[in-house]
Amino acid sequence: MQQRQRVAQLSKVPLFANCSKRELARLLSRVRIESVEAGQTLFVEGAPSTNLYLIVTGSAVVRKNGRRVARLGPGEVVGELSVILGTPRTATVEAETPIEWLVLDQASLRKAFDEVPGLAWNVLRSVASRLEQASKQAM
């Protein structure tokens, strides 16, 4: 997929909704693109990690304490808590279908926050939304 197509794809993701095409192109220069086969465990609850992942195509299942708690698809982000806080993974994520995703390590994300105004705010909103959902589920 060409950069122009990836920028167009990213512009549809709520996390990047307020970013310009130029900012998204800068962000893409900082990411790795990886493919994952269906059935593969992407990461395990409690494992260390410093990466944030954005699903481009495919879907994944999220399990917490062995129980399925969510399904993620294109445009959804996983790992933002671990990359920001430097804490272990809070859930296990498995590829339900083949997945292509963008990977941002902690250092690249920090640089992207500096270069792409609004990105930090959108990531913060995403984290806050997940915290709110978790609080509601706990009640």
PDB file of C-alpha atoms in Angstrom:
ATOM      1  CA  MET A   1       0.000   0.000   0.000  1.00  0.00           C
ATOM      2  CA  GLN A   2       1.353   3.425  -0.920  1.00  0.00           C
ATOM      3  CA  GLN A   3       1.987   6.187   1.612  1.00  0.00           C
ATOM      4  CA  ARG A   4      -0.856   8.305   0.214  1.00  0.00           C
ATOM      5  CA  GLN A   5      -3.287   5.412   0.770  1.00  0.00           C
ATOM      6  CA  ARG A   6      -1.990   4.834   4.301  1.00  0.00           C
ATOM      7  CA  VAL A   7      -2.377   8.545   5.114  1.00  0.00           C
ATOM      8  CA  ALA A   8      -5.967   8.437   3.824  1.00  0.00           C
ATOM      9  CA  GLN A   9      -6.600   5.325   5.906  1.00  0.00           C
ATOM     10  CA  LEU A  10      -5.125   6.887   9.057  1.00  0.00           C
ATOM     11  CA  SER A  11      -7.167  10.056   8.604  1.00  0.00           C
ATOM     12  CA  LYS A  12     -10.312   7.944   9.165  1.00  0.00           C
ATOM     13  CA  VAL A  13      -9.064   6.633  12.521  1.00  0.00           C
ATOM     14  CA  PRO A  14     -10.562   8.608  15.439  1.00  0.00           C
ATOM     15  CA  LEU A  15      -7.174   8.696  17.174  1.00  0.00           C
ATOM     16  CA  PHE A  16      -5.781  10.719  14.256  1.00  0.00           C
ATOM     17  CA  ALA A  17      -8.909  12.630  13.250  1.00  0.00           C
ATOM     18  CA  ASN A  18      -7.473  16.070  14.054  1.00  0.00           C
ATOM     19  CA  CYS A  19      -4.156  15.485  12.311  1.00  0.00           C
ATOM     20  CA  SER A  20      -3.268  17.003   8.936  1.00  0.00           C
ATOM     21  CA  LYS A  21      -2.097  14.844   6.022  1.00  0.00           C
ATOM     22  CA  ARG A  22       1.396  16.233   6.519  1.00  0.00           C
ATOM     23  CA  GLU A  23       1.358  15.261  10.223  1.00  0.00           C
ATOM     24  CA  LEU A  24       0.106  11.780   9.351  1.00  0.00           C
ATOM     25  CA  ALA A  25       2.881  11.376   6.787  1.00  0.00           C
ATOM     26  CA  ARG A  26       5.403  12.318   9.495  1.00  0.00           C
ATOM     27  CA  LEU A  27       3.813   9.816  11.845  1.00  0.00           C
ATOM     28  CA  LEU A  28       4.009   7.078   9.204  1.00  0.00           C
ATOM     29  CA  SER A  29       7.734   7.707   8.872  1.00  0.00           C
ATOM     30  CA  ARG A  30       8.087   6.628  12.513  1.00  0.00           C
ATOM     31  CA  VAL A  31       6.082   3.379  12.401  1.00  0.00           C
ATOM     32  CA  ARG A  32       6.858  -0.195  11.483  1.00  0.00           C
ATOM     33  CA  ILE A  33       4.273  -2.140   9.501  1.00  0.00           C
ATOM     34  CA  GLU A  34       3.835  -5.748  10.572  1.00  0.00           C
ATOM     35  CA  SER A  35       1.632  -8.633   9.485  1.00  0.00           C
ATOM     36  CA  VAL A  36       0.342 -11.293  11.859  1.00  0.00           C
ATOM     37  CA  GLU A  37      -1.307 -14.633  11.048  1.00  0.00           C
ATOM     38  CA  ALA A  38      -4.730 -15.640  12.366  1.00  0.00           C
ATOM     39  CA  GLY A  39      -4.537 -17.500  15.672  1.00  0.00           C
ATOM     40  CA  GLN A  40      -1.236 -15.951  16.717  1.00  0.00           C
ATOM     41  CA  THR A  41      -0.959 -14.554  20.245  1.00  0.00           C
ATOM     42  CA  LEU A  42       0.097 -10.959  19.809  1.00  0.00           C
ATOM     43  CA  PHE A  43       1.009 -10.378  23.423  1.00  0.00           C
ATOM     44  CA  VAL A  44       0.289 -11.856  26.832  1.00  0.00           C
ATOM     45  CA  GLU A  45      -1.223 -10.248  29.919  1.00  0.00           C
ATOM     46  CA  GLY A  46       1.525  -9.276  32.356  1.00  0.00           C
ATOM     47  CA  ALA A  47       4.302  -9.261  29.734  1.00  0.00           C
ATOM     48  CA  PRO A  48       6.492  -6.168  29.414  1.00  0.00           C
ATOM     49  CA  SER A  49       6.116  -3.987  26.340  1.00  0.00           C
ATOM     50  CA  THR A  50       6.814  -0.509  25.096  1.00  0.00           C
ATOM     51  CA  ASN A  51       4.850  -0.587  21.834  1.00  0.00           C
ATOM     52  CA  LEU A  52       1.547   0.860  20.705  1.00  0.00           C
ATOM     53  CA  TYR A  53      -0.292  -0.930  17.891  1.00  0.00           C
ATOM     54  CA  LEU A  54      -2.891   0.364  15.433  1.00  0.00           C
ATOM     55  CA  ILE A  55      -4.865  -2.292  13.582  1.00  0.00           C
ATOM     56  CA  VAL A  56      -5.051  -1.473   9.872  1.00  0.00           C
ATOM     57  CA  THR A  57      -6.778  -4.647   8.663  1.00  0.00           C
ATOM     58  CA  GLY A  58      -8.126  -7.708  10.455  1.00  0.00           C
ATOM     59  CA  SER A  59      -9.465  -8.320  13.933  1.00  0.00           C
ATOM     60  CA  ALA A  60      -8.187  -9.390  17.342  1.00  0.00           C
ATOM     61  CA  VAL A  61      -9.710 -10.780  20.512  1.00  0.00           C
ATOM     62  CA  VAL A  62      -8.799  -9.290  23.904  1.00  0.00           C
ATOM     63  CA  ARG A  63      -8.773 -11.570  26.964  1.00  0.00           C
ATOM     64  CA  LYS A  64      -8.389 -10.546  30.572  1.00  0.00           C
ATOM     65  CA  ASN A  65      -7.812 -13.272  33.162  1.00  0.00           C
ATOM     66  CA  GLY A  66      -8.654 -15.770  30.403  1.00  0.00           C
ATOM     67  CA  ARG A  67     -12.087 -14.216  29.740  1.00  0.00           C
ATOM     68  CA  ARG A  68     -12.915 -12.602  26.393  1.00  0.00           C
ATOM     69  CA  VAL A  69     -13.599  -8.916  27.057  1.00  0.00           C
ATOM     70  CA  ALA A  70     -13.418  -7.248  23.653  1.00  0.00           C
ATOM     71  CA  ARG A  71     -12.951  -7.570  19.926  1.00  0.00           C
ATOM     72  CA  LEU A  72     -10.789  -5.043  18.080  1.00  0.00           C
ATOM     73  CA  GLY A  73     -10.835  -4.158  14.411  1.00  0.00           C
ATOM     74  CA  PRO A  74      -9.421  -1.712  11.879  1.00  0.00           C
ATOM     75  CA  GLY A  75      -8.659   1.717  13.291  1.00  0.00           C
ATOM     76  CA  GLU A  76      -8.487   0.539  16.884  1.00  0.00           C
ATOM     77  CA  VAL A  77      -5.430   1.009  19.051  1.00  0.00           C
ATOM     78  CA  VAL A  78      -4.032  -1.415  21.588  1.00  0.00           C
ATOM     79  CA  GLY A  79      -1.113  -1.008  23.961  1.00  0.00           C
ATOM     80  CA  GLU A  80      -1.422   2.690  24.643  1.00  0.00           C
ATOM     81  CA  LEU A  81      -1.352   2.182  28.430  1.00  0.00           C
ATOM     82  CA  SER A  82       1.804   0.080  28.336  1.00  0.00           C
ATOM     83  CA  VAL A  83       3.631   2.430  25.987  1.00  0.00           C
ATOM     84  CA  ILE A  84       2.735   5.529  27.994  1.00  0.00           C
ATOM     85  CA  LEU A  85       3.212   4.112  31.489  1.00  0.00           C
ATOM     86  CA  GLY A  86       5.897   1.535  30.746  1.00  0.00           C
ATOM     87  CA  THR A  87       3.810  -1.048  32.609  1.00  0.00           C
ATOM     88  CA  PRO A  88       3.155  -4.696  31.711  1.00  0.00           C
ATOM     89  CA  ARG A  89       0.332  -5.609  29.340  1.00  0.00           C
ATOM     90  CA  THR A  90      -3.091  -5.472  30.961  1.00  0.00           C
ATOM     91  CA  ALA A  91      -4.572  -8.158  28.686  1.00  0.00           C
ATOM     92  CA  THR A  92      -3.775 -10.933  26.245  1.00  0.00           C
ATOM     93  CA  VAL A  93      -4.500 -10.158  22.591  1.00  0.00           C
ATOM     94  CA  GLU A  94      -4.869 -12.822  19.907  1.00  0.00           C
ATOM     95  CA  ALA A  95      -5.260 -12.405  16.137  1.00  0.00           C
ATOM     96  CA  GLU A  96      -8.747 -13.559  15.175  1.00  0.00           C
ATOM     97  CA  THR A  97      -7.984 -13.054  11.467  1.00  0.00           C
ATOM     98  CA  PRO A  98      -4.800 -12.105   9.636  1.00  0.00           C
ATOM     99  CA  ILE A  99      -3.794  -8.632  10.851  1.00  0.00           C
ATOM    100  CA  GLU A 100      -1.754  -5.821   9.433  1.00  0.00           C
ATOM    101  CA  TRP A 101      -0.881  -3.184  11.985  1.00  0.00           C
ATOM    102  CA  LEU A 102       1.296  -0.192  12.568  1.00  0.00           C
ATOM    103  CA  VAL A 103       3.748  -0.412  15.459  1.00  0.00           C
ATOM    104  CA  LEU A 104       5.092   2.619  17.313  1.00  0.00           C
ATOM    105  CA  ASP A 105       7.700   2.151  20.020  1.00  0.00           C
ATOM    106  CA  GLN A 106       7.847   4.459  23.030  1.00  0.00           C
ATOM    107  CA  ALA A 107      10.677   6.680  21.721  1.00  0.00           C
ATOM    108  CA  SER A 108       9.002   7.107  18.312  1.00  0.00           C
ATOM    109  CA  LEU A 109       5.678   7.905  19.971  1.00  0.00           C
ATOM    110  CA  ARG A 110       7.306  10.625  22.071  1.00  0.00           C
ATOM    111  CA  LYS A 111       8.838  12.155  18.951  1.00  0.00           C
ATOM    112  CA  ALA A 112       5.489  11.905  17.161  1.00  0.00           C
ATOM    113  CA  PHE A 113       3.813  13.727  20.081  1.00  0.00           C
ATOM    114  CA  ASP A 114       6.346  16.544  19.634  1.00  0.00           C
ATOM    115  CA  GLU A 115       5.905  16.691  15.850  1.00  0.00           C
ATOM    116  CA  VAL A 116       2.164  16.084  15.491  1.00  0.00           C
ATOM    117  CA  PRO A 117       0.103  18.589  17.477  1.00  0.00           C
ATOM    118  CA  GLY A 118      -3.092  17.052  18.782  1.00  0.00           C
ATOM    119  CA  LEU A 119      -1.870  13.469  18.685  1.00  0.00           C
ATOM    120  CA  ALA A 120      -1.036  13.413  22.400  1.00  0.00           C
ATOM    121  CA  TRP A 121      -4.495  14.795  23.190  1.00  0.00           C
ATOM    122  CA  ASN A 122      -6.185  12.138  21.054  1.00  0.00           C
ATOM    123  CA  VAL A 123      -4.175   9.355  22.694  1.00  0.00           C
ATOM    124  CA  LEU A 124      -5.086  10.774  26.102  1.00  0.00           C
ATOM    125  CA  ARG A 125      -8.767  10.742  25.105  1.00  0.00           C
ATOM    126  CA  SER A 126      -8.436   7.109  24.007  1.00  0.00           C
ATOM    127  CA  VAL A 127      -6.854   6.128  27.328  1.00  0.00           C
ATOM    128  CA  ALA A 128      -9.520   8.033  29.272  1.00  0.00           C
ATOM    129  CA  SER A 129     -12.275   6.333  27.284  1.00  0.00           C
ATOM    130  CA  ARG A 130     -10.871   2.889  28.055  1.00  0.00           C
ATOM    131  CA  LEU A 131     -10.556   3.802  31.723  1.00  0.00           C
ATOM    132  CA  GLU A 132     -14.173   4.949  31.758  1.00  0.00           C
ATOM    133  CA  GLN A 133     -15.311   1.692  30.106  1.00  0.00           C
ATOM    134  CA  ALA A 134     -13.315  -0.381  32.595  1.00  0.00           C
ATOM    135  CA  SER A 135     -14.820   1.548  35.508  1.00  0.00           C
ATOM    136  CA  LYS A 136     -18.344   0.922  34.208  1.00  0.00           C
ATOM    137  CA  GLN A 137     -17.644  -2.786  33.772  1.00  0.00           C
ATOM    138  CA  ALA A 138     -16.305  -3.024  37.321  1.00  0.00           C
ATOM    139  CA  MET A 139     -19.527  -1.687  38.791  1.00  0.00           C
TER     140      MET A 139
END
